[in-house]
Amino acid sequence: GQNIDQPTEMTATEGAIVQINCTYQTSGFNGLFWYQQHAGEAPTFLSYNVLDGLEEKGRFSSFLSRSKGYSYLLLKELQMKDSASYLCAVSPSGGYNKLIFGAGTRLAVHP
Amino acid sequence: EAQVTQNPRYLITVTGKKLTVTCSQNMNHEYMSWYRQDPGLGLRQIYYSMNVEVTDKGDVPEGYKVSRKEKRNFPLILESPSPNQTSLYFCASRIQGGDEKLFFGSGTQLSVL
């Protein structure tokens, strides 16, 4: 079956660094997305990884290991506005029309 | 402004009363999709459309219908809503290509009593 696992909740302190992990088991793999979703709002795109390694984009970085079925999102210099849910989503093989989402990780940033 | 517009934002209805949630995008995207989001389950795909008159089932299509008569519009139809369809619904679109990001509408919170 298709399965994506993320921690349900995490807390962190303003200014710190936090790593949100995502492991997946899918029927093949095309790529992995991270989306941010503030409470009551729509998800918005953060990053896309298709090759192994780290992709850096400002304060946010995303890492992928295809052989381990593992990704993480790294958030640096945390700000209060980073309090949100972070959704990991995988595009399985032959499934460009489908995206399998994890349940999301709710991150609370405290002063 | 490039956007995906969903209406209504909130909807309360009763079991069996047909309803339609509208979705429109102004980005000339070929691909459109509907998701429902439930606590602890994440986003699940209901239906998607590759282009005009081309639609296909996602993972949870039972109880829903869609149509794609125009490129910009992709309405979600619940012919006979039931309480287990109470959920937060999102419409999304993107250009063709599986490595392209999705643009989401602002969501429709549906309650079926």
mmCIF file with all atom_site columns, C-alpha atoms in Angstrom:
data_model
loop_
_atom_site.group_PDB
_atom_site.id
_atom_site.type_symbol
_atom_site.label_atom_id
_atom_site.label_alt_id
_atom_site.label_comp_id
_atom_site.label_asym_id
_atom_site.label_entity_id
_atom_site.label_seq_id
_atom_site.pdbx_PDB_ins_code
_atom_site.Cartn_x
_atom_site.Cartn_y
_atom_site.Cartn_z
_atom_site.occupancy
_atom_site.B_iso_or_equiv
_atom_site.pdbx_formal_charge
_atom_site.auth_seq_id
_atom_site.auth_comp_id
_atom_site.auth_asym_id
_atom_site.auth_atom_id
_atom_site.pdbx_PDB_model_num
ATOM 1   C CA . GLY A 1 1   ? 0.000   0.000  0.000   1.00 0.00 ? 1   GLY A CA 1
ATOM 2   C CA . GLN A 1 2   ? 0.858   3.652  -0.055  1.00 0.00 ? 2   GLN A CA 1
ATOM 3   C CA . ASN A 1 3   ? 1.937   5.213  3.226   1.00 0.00 ? 3   ASN A CA 1
ATOM 4   C CA . ILE A 1 4   ? 3.459   8.487  4.297   1.00 0.00 ? 4   ILE A CA 1
ATOM 5   C CA . ASP A 1 5   ? 4.452   9.110  7.911   1.00 0.00 ? 5   ASP A CA 1
ATOM 6   C CA . GLN A 1 6   ? 5.116   12.401 9.618   1.00 0.00 ? 6   GLN A CA 1
ATOM 7   C CA . PRO A 1 7   ? 5.128   13.361 13.304  1.00 0.00 ? 7   PRO A CA 1
ATOM 8   C CA . THR A 1 8   ? 1.758   14.758 14.332  1.00 0.00 ? 8   THR A CA 1
ATOM 9   C CA . GLU A 1 9   ? 3.010   17.712 16.346  1.00 0.00 ? 9   GLU A CA 1
ATOM 10  C CA . MET A 1 10  ? 6.253   19.516 17.106  1.00 0.00 ? 10  MET A CA 1
ATOM 11  C CA . THR A 1 11  ? 7.151   22.558 19.160  1.00 0.00 ? 11  THR A CA 1
ATOM 12  C CA . ALA A 1 12  ? 10.154  24.840 18.832  1.00 0.00 ? 12  ALA A CA 1
ATOM 13  C CA . THR A 1 13  ? 11.459  28.170 20.050  1.00 0.00 ? 13  THR A CA 1
ATOM 14  C CA . GLU A 1 14  ? 11.651  31.354 18.040  1.00 0.00 ? 14  GLU A CA 1
ATOM 15  C CA . GLY A 1 15  ? 15.083  31.719 16.459  1.00 0.00 ? 15  GLY A CA 1
ATOM 16  C CA . ALA A 1 16  ? 15.866  28.001 16.671  1.00 0.00 ? 16  ALA A CA 1
ATOM 17  C CA . ILE A 1 17  ? 16.156  25.321 13.976  1.00 0.00 ? 17  ILE A CA 1
ATOM 18  C CA . VAL A 1 18  ? 13.627  22.521 13.550  1.00 0.00 ? 18  VAL A CA 1
ATOM 19  C CA . GLN A 1 19  ? 13.663  19.423 11.349  1.00 0.00 ? 19  GLN A CA 1
ATOM 20  C CA . ILE A 1 20  ? 10.399  17.803 10.248  1.00 0.00 ? 20  ILE A CA 1
ATOM 21  C CA . ASN A 1 21  ? 10.809  14.247 9.014   1.00 0.00 ? 21  ASN A CA 1
ATOM 22  C CA . CYS A 1 22  ? 8.787   12.355 6.446   1.00 0.00 ? 22  CYS A CA 1
ATOM 23  C CA . THR A 1 23  ? 9.096   8.685  5.535   1.00 0.00 ? 23  THR A CA 1
ATOM 24  C CA . TYR A 1 24  ? 7.222   7.138  2.664   1.00 0.00 ? 24  TYR A CA 1
ATOM 25  C CA . GLN A 1 25  ? 6.382   3.774  1.174   1.00 0.00 ? 25  GLN A CA 1
ATOM 26  C CA . THR A 1 26  ? 4.756   4.123  -2.222  1.00 0.00 ? 26  THR A CA 1
ATOM 27  C CA . SER A 1 27  ? 4.411   2.175  -5.443  1.00 0.00 ? 27  SER A CA 1
ATOM 28  C CA . GLY A 1 28  ? 7.352   3.846  -7.098  1.00 0.00 ? 28  GLY A CA 1
ATOM 29  C CA . PHE A 1 29  ? 8.462   7.427  -6.782  1.00 0.00 ? 29  PHE A CA 1
ATOM 30  C CA . ASN A 1 30  ? 8.557   10.478 -9.049  1.00 0.00 ? 30  ASN A CA 1
ATOM 31  C CA . GLY A 1 31  ? 9.153   13.253 -6.561  1.00 0.00 ? 31  GLY A CA 1
ATOM 32  C CA . LEU A 1 32  ? 8.334   14.687 -3.145  1.00 0.00 ? 32  LEU A CA 1
ATOM 33  C CA . PHE A 1 33  ? 6.658   17.965 -2.269  1.00 0.00 ? 33  PHE A CA 1
ATOM 34  C CA . TRP A 1 34  ? 6.445   19.999 0.919   1.00 0.00 ? 34  TRP A CA 1
ATOM 35  C CA . TYR A 1 35  ? 3.528   22.345 1.475   1.00 0.00 ? 35  TYR A CA 1
ATOM 36  C CA . GLN A 1 36  ? 2.835   24.793 4.311   1.00 0.00 ? 36  GLN A CA 1
ATOM 37  C CA . GLN A 1 37  ? -0.687  25.241 5.619   1.00 0.00 ? 37  GLN A CA 1
ATOM 38  C CA . HIS A 1 38  ? -1.632  27.886 8.167   1.00 0.00 ? 38  HIS A CA 1
ATOM 39  C CA . ALA A 1 39  ? -4.707  27.147 10.242  1.00 0.00 ? 39  ALA A CA 1
ATOM 40  C CA . GLY A 1 40  ? -7.882  27.714 8.259   1.00 0.00 ? 40  GLY A CA 1
ATOM 41  C CA . GLU A 1 41  ? -6.003  28.467 5.060   1.00 0.00 ? 41  GLU A CA 1
ATOM 42  C CA . ALA A 1 42  ? -5.028  26.717 1.858   1.00 0.00 ? 42  ALA A CA 1
ATOM 43  C CA . PRO A 1 43  ? -1.753  24.804 1.496   1.00 0.00 ? 43  PRO A CA 1
ATOM 44  C CA . THR A 1 44  ? 1.021   26.686 -0.276  1.00 0.00 ? 44  THR A CA 1
ATOM 45  C CA . PHE A 1 45  ? 4.014   25.189 -2.053  1.00 0.00 ? 45  PHE A CA 1
ATOM 46  C CA . LEU A 1 46  ? 7.384   25.162 -0.287  1.00 0.00 ? 46  LEU A CA 1
ATOM 47  C CA . SER A 1 47  ? 9.673   22.776 -2.141  1.00 0.00 ? 47  SER A CA 1
ATOM 48  C CA . TYR A 1 48  ? 10.011  19.892 -4.559  1.00 0.00 ? 48  TYR A CA 1
ATOM 49  C CA . ASN A 1 49  ? 12.722  17.199 -4.504  1.00 0.00 ? 49  ASN A CA 1
ATOM 50  C CA . VAL A 1 50  ? 13.279  14.586 -7.161  1.00 0.00 ? 50  VAL A CA 1
ATOM 51  C CA . LEU A 1 51  ? 17.000  13.836 -6.754  1.00 0.00 ? 51  LEU A CA 1
ATOM 52  C CA . ASP A 1 52  ? 18.869  12.858 -3.609  1.00 0.00 ? 52  ASP A CA 1
ATOM 53  C CA . GLY A 1 53  ? 20.347  15.689 -1.627  1.00 0.00 ? 53  GLY A CA 1
ATOM 54  C CA . LEU A 1 54  ? 19.579  19.014 -0.056  1.00 0.00 ? 54  LEU A CA 1
ATOM 55  C CA . GLU A 1 55  ? 17.689  21.845 -1.738  1.00 0.00 ? 55  GLU A CA 1
ATOM 56  C CA . GLU A 1 56  ? 18.076  25.180 0.010   1.00 0.00 ? 56  GLU A CA 1
ATOM 57  C CA . LYS A 1 57  ? 15.642  28.031 -0.359  1.00 0.00 ? 57  LYS A CA 1
ATOM 58  C CA . GLY A 1 58  ? 16.233  30.853 2.076   1.00 0.00 ? 58  GLY A CA 1
ATOM 59  C CA . ARG A 1 59  ? 15.394  29.807 5.632   1.00 0.00 ? 59  ARG A CA 1
ATOM 60  C CA . PHE A 1 60  ? 13.847  26.566 4.395   1.00 0.00 ? 60  PHE A CA 1
ATOM 61  C CA . SER A 1 61  ? 15.719  23.515 3.089   1.00 0.00 ? 61  SER A CA 1
ATOM 62  C CA . SER A 1 62  ? 14.454  20.120 2.019   1.00 0.00 ? 62  SER A CA 1
ATOM 63  C CA . PHE A 1 63  ? 16.396  16.877 1.881   1.00 0.00 ? 63  PHE A CA 1
ATOM 64  C CA . LEU A 1 64  ? 15.636  13.650 0.058   1.00 0.00 ? 64  LEU A CA 1
ATOM 65  C CA . SER A 1 65  ? 17.035  10.122 0.198   1.00 0.00 ? 65  SER A CA 1
ATOM 66  C CA . ARG A 1 66  ? 15.268  7.959  -2.373  1.00 0.00 ? 66  ARG A CA 1
ATOM 67  C CA . SER A 1 67  ? 16.991  4.769  -1.253  1.00 0.00 ? 67  SER A CA 1
ATOM 68  C CA . LYS A 1 68  ? 15.764  5.258  2.310   1.00 0.00 ? 68  LYS A CA 1
ATOM 69  C CA . GLY A 1 69  ? 12.325  6.578  1.442   1.00 0.00 ? 69  GLY A CA 1
ATOM 70  C CA . TYR A 1 70  ? 13.038  9.584  3.613   1.00 0.00 ? 70  TYR A CA 1
ATOM 71  C CA . SER A 1 71  ? 12.821  13.344 3.460   1.00 0.00 ? 71  SER A CA 1
ATOM 72  C CA . TYR A 1 72  ? 13.052  16.187 5.902   1.00 0.00 ? 72  TYR A CA 1
ATOM 73  C CA . LEU A 1 73  ? 12.185  19.855 5.915   1.00 0.00 ? 73  LEU A CA 1
ATOM 74  C CA . LEU A 1 74  ? 14.616  22.082 7.798   1.00 0.00 ? 74  LEU A CA 1
ATOM 75  C CA . LEU A 1 75  ? 13.434  25.444 9.050   1.00 0.00 ? 75  LEU A CA 1
ATOM 76  C CA . LYS A 1 76  ? 16.092  27.858 10.312  1.00 0.00 ? 76  LYS A CA 1
ATOM 77  C CA . GLU A 1 77  ? 15.813  31.070 12.320  1.00 0.00 ? 77  GLU A CA 1
ATOM 78  C CA . LEU A 1 78  ? 12.265  30.200 13.268  1.00 0.00 ? 78  LEU A CA 1
ATOM 79  C CA . GLN A 1 79  ? 9.714   32.980 13.372  1.00 0.00 ? 79  GLN A CA 1
ATOM 80  C CA . MET A 1 80  ? 6.291   33.038 14.993  1.00 0.00 ? 80  MET A CA 1
ATOM 81  C CA . LYS A 1 81  ? 4.696   33.100 11.539  1.00 0.00 ? 81  LYS A CA 1
ATOM 82  C CA . ASP A 1 82  ? 6.218   29.662 10.862  1.00 0.00 ? 82  ASP A CA 1
ATOM 83  C CA . SER A 1 83  ? 3.603   28.167 13.189  1.00 0.00 ? 83  SER A CA 1
ATOM 84  C CA . ALA A 1 84  ? 1.624   26.065 10.716  1.00 0.00 ? 84  ALA A CA 1
ATOM 85  C CA . SER A 1 85  ? 1.119   22.527 9.474   1.00 0.00 ? 85  SER A CA 1
ATOM 86  C CA . TYR A 1 86  ? 3.700   21.105 7.089   1.00 0.00 ? 86  TYR A CA 1
ATOM 87  C CA . LEU A 1 87  ? 2.479   18.556 4.574   1.00 0.00 ? 87  LEU A CA 1
ATOM 88  C CA . CYS A 1 88  ? 4.686   15.987 2.896   1.00 0.00 ? 88  CYS A CA 1
ATOM 89  C CA . ALA A 1 89  ? 3.335   14.677 -0.429  1.00 0.00 ? 89  ALA A CA 1
ATOM 90  C CA . VAL A 1 90  ? 4.674   12.040 -2.804  1.00 0.00 ? 90  VAL A CA 1
ATOM 91  C CA . SER A 1 91  ? 4.033   11.591 -6.506  1.00 0.00 ? 91  SER A CA 1
ATOM 92  C CA . PRO A 1 92  ? 4.155   7.808  -7.093  1.00 0.00 ? 92  PRO A CA 1
ATOM 93  C CA . SER A 1 93  ? 5.359   6.151  -10.280 1.00 0.00 ? 93  SER A CA 1
ATOM 94  C CA . GLY A 1 94  ? 2.962   6.412  -13.171 1.00 0.00 ? 94  GLY A CA 1
ATOM 95  C CA . GLY A 1 95  ? 0.898   8.678  -10.982 1.00 0.00 ? 95  GLY A CA 1
ATOM 96  C CA . TYR A 1 96  ? 1.647   12.146 -12.147 1.00 0.00 ? 96  TYR A CA 1
ATOM 97  C CA . ASN A 1 97  ? -2.046  12.814 -11.755 1.00 0.00 ? 97  ASN A CA 1
ATOM 98  C CA . LYS A 1 98  ? -2.094  11.703 -8.158  1.00 0.00 ? 98  LYS A CA 1
ATOM 99  C CA . LEU A 1 99  ? -0.387  13.104 -5.128  1.00 0.00 ? 99  LEU A CA 1
ATOM 100 C CA . ILE A 1 100 ? -0.372  11.165 -1.861  1.00 0.00 ? 100 ILE A CA 1
ATOM 101 C CA . PHE A 1 101 ? -0.322  13.425 1.174   1.00 0.00 ? 101 PHE A CA 1
ATOM 102 C CA . GLY A 1 102 ? 0.840   12.677 4.668   1.00 0.00 ? 102 GLY A CA 1
ATOM 103 C CA . ALA A 1 103 ? -1.408  13.767 7.533   1.00 0.00 ? 103 ALA A CA 1
ATOM 104 C CA . GLY A 1 104 ? 0.833   16.764 8.186   1.00 0.00 ? 104 GLY A CA 1
ATOM 105 C CA . THR A 1 105 ? 2.974   17.970 11.078  1.00 0.00 ? 105 THR A CA 1
ATOM 106 C CA . ARG A 1 106 ? 1.605   20.797 13.190  1.00 0.00 ? 106 ARG A CA 1
ATOM 107 C CA . LEU A 1 107 ? 4.466   23.054 14.271  1.00 0.00 ? 107 LEU A CA 1
ATOM 108 C CA . ALA A 1 108 ? 4.042   25.497 17.154  1.00 0.00 ? 108 ALA A CA 1
ATOM 109 C CA . VAL A 1 109 ? 6.728   28.168 17.521  1.00 0.00 ? 109 VAL A CA 1
ATOM 110 C CA . HIS A 1 110 ? 6.987   29.734 20.986  1.00 0.00 ? 110 HIS A CA 1
ATOM 111 C CA . PRO A 1 111 ? 8.725   32.980 22.001  1.00 0.00 ? 111 PRO A CA 1
ATOM 112 C CA . GLU B 2 1   ? -3.994  38.147 -9.579  1.00 0.00 ? 1   GLU B CA 1
ATOM 113 C CA . ALA B 2 2   ? -3.448  34.450 -10.263 1.00 0.00 ? 2   ALA B CA 1
ATOM 114 C CA . GLN B 2 3   ? -5.807  32.453 -8.097  1.00 0.00 ? 3   GLN B CA 1
ATOM 115 C CA . VAL B 2 4   ? -8.117  29.523 -7.572  1.00 0.00 ? 4   VAL B CA 1
ATOM 116 C CA . THR B 2 5   ? -11.537 30.653 -6.362  1.00 0.00 ? 5   THR B CA 1
ATOM 117 C CA . GLN B 2 6   ? -13.854 28.358 -4.460  1.00 0.00 ? 6   GLN B CA 1
ATOM 118 C CA . ASN B 2 7   ? -17.384 29.074 -3.330  1.00 0.00 ? 7   ASN B CA 1
ATOM 119 C CA . PRO B 2 8   ? -18.923 28.966 -0.854  1.00 0.00 ? 8   PRO B CA 1
ATOM 120 C CA . ARG B 2 9   ? -16.398 29.267 1.978   1.00 0.00 ? 9   ARG B CA 1
ATOM 121 C CA . TYR B 2 10  ? -18.791 27.692 4.481   1.00 0.00 ? 10  TYR B CA 1
ATOM 122 C CA . LEU B 2 11  ? -21.828 25.520 3.841   1.00 0.00 ? 11  LEU B CA 1
ATOM 123 C CA . ILE B 2 12  ? -24.248 23.814 6.201   1.00 0.00 ? 12  ILE B CA 1
ATOM 124 C CA . THR B 2 13  ? -26.804 21.490 4.645   1.00 0.00 ? 13  THR B CA 1
ATOM 125 C CA . VAL B 2 14  ? -28.995 18.514 5.436   1.00 0.00 ? 14  VAL B CA 1
ATOM 126 C CA . THR B 2 15  ? -28.712 14.910 4.363   1.00 0.00 ? 15  THR B CA 1
ATOM 127 C CA . GLY B 2 16  ? -29.892 14.294 0.817   1.00 0.00 ? 16  GLY B CA 1
ATOM 128 C CA . LYS B 2 17  ? -30.056 17.885 -0.392  1.00 0.00 ? 17  LYS B CA 1
ATOM 129 C CA . LYS B 2 18  ? -28.020 18.204 -3.578  1.00 0.00 ? 18  LYS B CA 1
ATOM 130 C CA . LEU B 2 19  ? -25.259 20.798 -3.543  1.00 0.00 ? 19  LEU B CA 1
ATOM 131 C CA . THR B 2 20  ? -22.505 22.125 -5.773  1.00 0.00 ? 20  THR B CA 1
ATOM 132 C CA . VAL B 2 21  ? -19.200 23.632 -4.747  1.00 0.00 ? 21  VAL B CA 1
ATOM 133 C CA . THR B 2 22  ? -17.747 25.799 -7.478  1.00 0.00 ? 22  THR B CA 1
ATOM 134 C CA . CYS B 2 23  ? -14.085 26.122 -8.406  1.00 0.00 ? 23  CYS B CA 1
ATOM 135 C CA . SER B 2 24  ? -12.583 28.467 -10.946 1.00 0.00 ? 24  SER B CA 1
ATOM 136 C CA . GLN B 2 25  ? -8.971  29.252 -11.868 1.00 0.00 ? 25  GLN B CA 1
ATOM 137 C CA . ASN B 2 26  ? -7.620  32.120 -13.965 1.00 0.00 ? 26  ASN B CA 1
ATOM 138 C CA . MET B 2 27  ? -4.184  30.671 -14.774 1.00 0.00 ? 27  MET B CA 1
ATOM 139 C CA . ASN B 2 28  ? -5.166  28.629 -17.857 1.00 0.00 ? 28  ASN B CA 1
ATOM 140 C CA . HIS B 2 29  ? -4.153  25.447 -16.030 1.00 0.00 ? 29  HIS B CA 1
ATOM 141 C CA . GLU B 2 30  ? -4.915  22.135 -17.709 1.00 0.00 ? 30  GLU B CA 1
ATOM 142 C CA . TYR B 2 31  ? -4.981  20.069 -14.524 1.00 0.00 ? 31  TYR B CA 1
ATOM 143 C CA . MET B 2 32  ? -7.544  20.527 -11.749 1.00 0.00 ? 32  MET B CA 1
ATOM 144 C CA . SER B 2 33  ? -8.299  18.384 -8.731  1.00 0.00 ? 33  SER B CA 1
ATOM 145 C CA . TRP B 2 34  ? -10.547 18.130 -5.680  1.00 0.00 ? 34  TRP B CA 1
ATOM 146 C CA . TYR B 2 35  ? -9.356  17.062 -2.228  1.00 0.00 ? 35  TYR B CA 1
ATOM 147 C CA . ARG B 2 36  ? -10.991 16.581 1.119   1.00 0.00 ? 36  ARG B CA 1
ATOM 148 C CA . GLN B 2 37  ? -9.101  17.142 4.337   1.00 0.00 ? 37  GLN B CA 1
ATOM 149 C CA . ASP B 2 38  ? -10.043 15.378 7.550   1.00 0.00 ? 38  ASP B CA 1
ATOM 150 C CA . PRO B 2 39  ? -8.214  15.468 10.897  1.00 0.00 ? 39  PRO B CA 1
ATOM 151 C CA . GLY B 2 40  ? -5.490  12.841 11.088  1.00 0.00 ? 40  GLY B CA 1
ATOM 152 C CA . LEU B 2 41  ? -5.978  11.753 7.493   1.00 0.00 ? 41  LEU B CA 1
ATOM 153 C CA . GLY B 2 42  ? -4.415  14.494 5.464   1.00 0.00 ? 42  GLY B CA 1
ATOM 154 C CA . LEU B 2 43  ? -5.565  15.527 2.021   1.00 0.00 ? 43  LEU B CA 1
ATOM 155 C CA . ARG B 2 44  ? -7.253  12.819 -0.022  1.00 0.00 ? 44  ARG B CA 1
ATOM 156 C CA . GLN B 2 45  ? -7.955  13.159 -3.713  1.00 0.00 ? 45  GLN B CA 1
ATOM 157 C CA . ILE B 2 46  ? -11.600 12.889 -4.818  1.00 0.00 ? 46  ILE B CA 1
ATOM 158 C CA . TYR B 2 47  ? -11.481 13.527 -8.574  1.00 0.00 ? 47  TYR B CA 1
ATOM 159 C CA . TYR B 2 48  ? -9.108  15.132 -10.995 1.00 0.00 ? 48  TYR B CA 1
ATOM 160 C CA . SER B 2 49  ? -9.227  16.447 -14.542 1.00 0.00 ? 49  SER B CA 1
ATOM 161 C CA . MET B 2 50  ? -6.429  16.552 -17.087 1.00 0.00 ? 50  MET B CA 1
ATOM 162 C CA . ASN B 2 51  ? -8.292  18.907 -19.406 1.00 0.00 ? 51  ASN B CA 1
ATOM 163 C CA . VAL B 2 52  ? -11.726 19.824 -20.713 1.00 0.00 ? 52  VAL B CA 1
ATOM 164 C CA . GLU B 2 53  ? -14.068 16.803 -20.768 1.00 0.00 ? 53  GLU B CA 1
ATOM 165 C CA . VAL B 2 54  ? -11.352 14.576 -19.238 1.00 0.00 ? 54  VAL B CA 1
ATOM 166 C CA . THR B 2 55  ? -11.994 13.537 -15.632 1.00 0.00 ? 55  THR B CA 1
ATOM 167 C CA . ASP B 2 56  ? -10.961 10.564 -13.514 1.00 0.00 ? 56  ASP B CA 1
ATOM 168 C CA . LYS B 2 57  ? -11.448 9.178  -10.047 1.00 0.00 ? 57  LYS B CA 1
ATOM 169 C CA . GLY B 2 58  ? -9.049  9.810  -7.226  1.00 0.00 ? 58  GLY B CA 1
ATOM 170 C CA . ASP B 2 59  ? -8.831  7.788  -4.041  1.00 0.00 ? 59  ASP B CA 1
ATOM 171 C CA . VAL B 2 60  ? -12.199 8.647  -2.486  1.00 0.00 ? 60  VAL B CA 1
ATOM 172 C CA . PRO B 2 61  ? -14.701 9.346  -5.322  1.00 0.00 ? 61  PRO B CA 1
ATOM 173 C CA . GLU B 2 62  ? -17.793 7.667  -3.841  1.00 0.00 ? 62  GLU B CA 1
ATOM 174 C CA . GLY B 2 63  ? -20.683 10.067 -3.389  1.00 0.00 ? 63  GLY B CA 1
ATOM 175 C CA . TYR B 2 64  ? -19.185 12.810 -5.578  1.00 0.00 ? 64  TYR B CA 1
ATOM 176 C CA . LYS B 2 65  ? -19.467 13.923 -9.175  1.00 0.00 ? 65  LYS B CA 1
ATOM 177 C CA . VAL B 2 66  ? -17.480 16.434 -11.207 1.00 0.00 ? 66  VAL B CA 1
ATOM 178 C CA . SER B 2 67  ? -17.609 18.011 -14.629 1.00 0.00 ? 67  SER B CA 1
ATOM 179 C CA . ARG B 2 68  ? -15.131 19.927 -16.771 1.00 0.00 ? 68  ARG B CA 1
ATOM 180 C CA . LYS B 2 69  ? -17.016 21.708 -19.519 1.00 0.00 ? 69  LYS B CA 1
ATOM 181 C CA . GLU B 2 70  ? -14.712 24.703 -19.553 1.00 0.00 ? 70  GLU B CA 1
ATOM 182 C CA . LYS B 2 71  ? -11.010 24.869 -18.824 1.00 0.00 ? 71  LYS B CA 1
ATOM 183 C CA . ARG B 2 72  ? -11.348 27.341 -15.974 1.00 0.00 ? 72  ARG B CA 1
ATOM 184 C CA . ASN B 2 73  ? -14.184 25.643 -14.033 1.00 0.00 ? 73  ASN B CA 1
ATOM 185 C CA . PHE B 2 74  ? -14.305 22.358 -12.155 1.00 0.00 ? 74  PHE B CA 1
ATOM 186 C CA . PRO B 2 75  ? -17.400 22.089 -9.929  1.00 0.00 ? 75  PRO B CA 1
ATOM 187 C CA . LEU B 2 76  ? -17.817 19.391 -7.286  1.00 0.00 ? 76  LEU B CA 1
ATOM 188 C CA . ILE B 2 77  ? -21.316 17.963 -7.011  1.00 0.00 ? 77  ILE B CA 1
ATOM 189 C CA . LEU B 2 78  ? -22.777 16.049 -4.084  1.00 0.00 ? 78  LEU B CA 1
ATOM 190 C CA . GLU B 2 79  ? -26.030 14.534 -5.379  1.00 0.00 ? 79  GLU B CA 1
ATOM 191 C CA . SER B 2 80  ? -27.176 13.222 -2.000  1.00 0.00 ? 80  SER B CA 1
ATOM 192 C CA . PRO B 2 81  ? -24.880 14.417 0.777   1.00 0.00 ? 81  PRO B CA 1
ATOM 193 C CA . SER B 2 82  ? -24.429 12.314 3.881   1.00 0.00 ? 82  SER B CA 1
ATOM 194 C CA . PRO B 2 83  ? -22.905 13.200 7.274   1.00 0.00 ? 83  PRO B CA 1
ATOM 195 C CA . ASN B 2 84  ? -19.682 11.335 6.458   1.00 0.00 ? 84  ASN B CA 1
ATOM 196 C CA . GLN B 2 85  ? -19.067 13.926 3.750   1.00 0.00 ? 85  GLN B CA 1
ATOM 197 C CA . THR B 2 86  ? -18.680 16.607 6.387   1.00 0.00 ? 86  THR B CA 1
ATOM 198 C CA . SER B 2 87  ? -15.167 17.826 5.691   1.00 0.00 ? 87  SER B CA 1
ATOM 199 C CA . LEU B 2 88  ? -12.935 20.639 4.484   1.00 0.00 ? 88  LEU B CA 1
ATOM 200 C CA . TYR B 2 89  ? -12.717 20.618 0.696   1.00 0.00 ? 89  TYR B CA 1
ATOM 201 C CA . PHE B 2 90  ? -9.976  22.099 -1.459  1.00 0.00 ? 90  PHE B CA 1
ATOM 202 C CA . CYS B 2 91  ? -9.830  22.633 -5.166  1.00 0.00 ? 91  CYS B CA 1
ATOM 203 C CA . ALA B 2 92  ? -6.393  22.845 -6.759  1.00 0.00 ? 92  ALA B CA 1
ATOM 204 C CA . SER B 2 93  ? -4.898  23.429 -10.182 1.00 0.00 ? 93  SER B CA 1
ATOM 205 C CA . ARG B 2 94  ? -1.552  23.307 -11.920 1.00 0.00 ? 94  ARG B CA 1
ATOM 206 C CA . ILE B 2 95  ? -0.078  23.302 -15.376 1.00 0.00 ? 95  ILE B CA 1
ATOM 207 C CA . GLN B 2 96  ? 0.475   19.910 -16.972 1.00 0.00 ? 96  GLN B CA 1
ATOM 208 C CA . GLY B 2 97  ? 3.420   18.005 -15.519 1.00 0.00 ? 97  GLY B CA 1
ATOM 209 C CA . GLY B 2 98  ? 3.637   15.955 -12.357 1.00 0.00 ? 98  GLY B CA 1
ATOM 210 C CA . ASP B 2 99  ? 6.549   17.935 -11.010 1.00 0.00 ? 99  ASP B CA 1
ATOM 211 C CA . GLU B 2 100 ? 4.588   21.141 -11.037 1.00 0.00 ? 100 GLU B CA 1
ATOM 212 C CA . LYS B 2 101 ? 3.264   22.690 -7.854  1.00 0.00 ? 101 LYS B CA 1
ATOM 213 C CA . LEU B 2 102 ? -0.407  22.831 -7.028  1.00 0.00 ? 102 LEU B CA 1
ATOM 214 C CA . PHE B 2 103 ? -2.264  26.092 -6.444  1.00 0.00 ? 103 PHE B CA 1
ATOM 215 C CA . PHE B 2 104 ? -5.055  25.646 -3.918  1.00 0.00 ? 104 PHE B CA 1
ATOM 216 C CA . GLY B 2 105 ? -8.325  27.440 -3.426  1.00 0.00 ? 105 GLY B CA 1
ATOM 217 C CA . SER B 2 106 ? -9.167  28.836 0.007   1.00 0.00 ? 106 SER B CA 1
ATOM 218 C CA . GLY B 2 107 ? -11.303 25.835 0.945   1.00 0.00 ? 107 GLY B CA 1
ATOM 219 C CA . THR B 2 108 ? -14.954 25.041 1.617   1.00 0.00 ? 108 THR B CA 1
ATOM 220 C CA . GLN B 2 109 ? -15.961 23.851 5.073   1.00 0.00 ? 109 GLN B CA 1
ATOM 221 C CA . LEU B 2 110 ? -18.990 21.614 4.565   1.00 0.00 ? 110 LEU B CA 1
ATOM 222 C CA . SER B 2 111 ? -21.224 20.334 7.342   1.00 0.00 ? 111 SER B CA 1
ATOM 223 C CA . VAL B 2 112 ? -23.929 17.787 6.508   1.00 0.00 ? 112 VAL B CA 1
ATOM 224 C CA . LEU B 2 113 ? -26.507 17.388 9.275   1.00 0.00 ? 113 LEU B CA 1
#
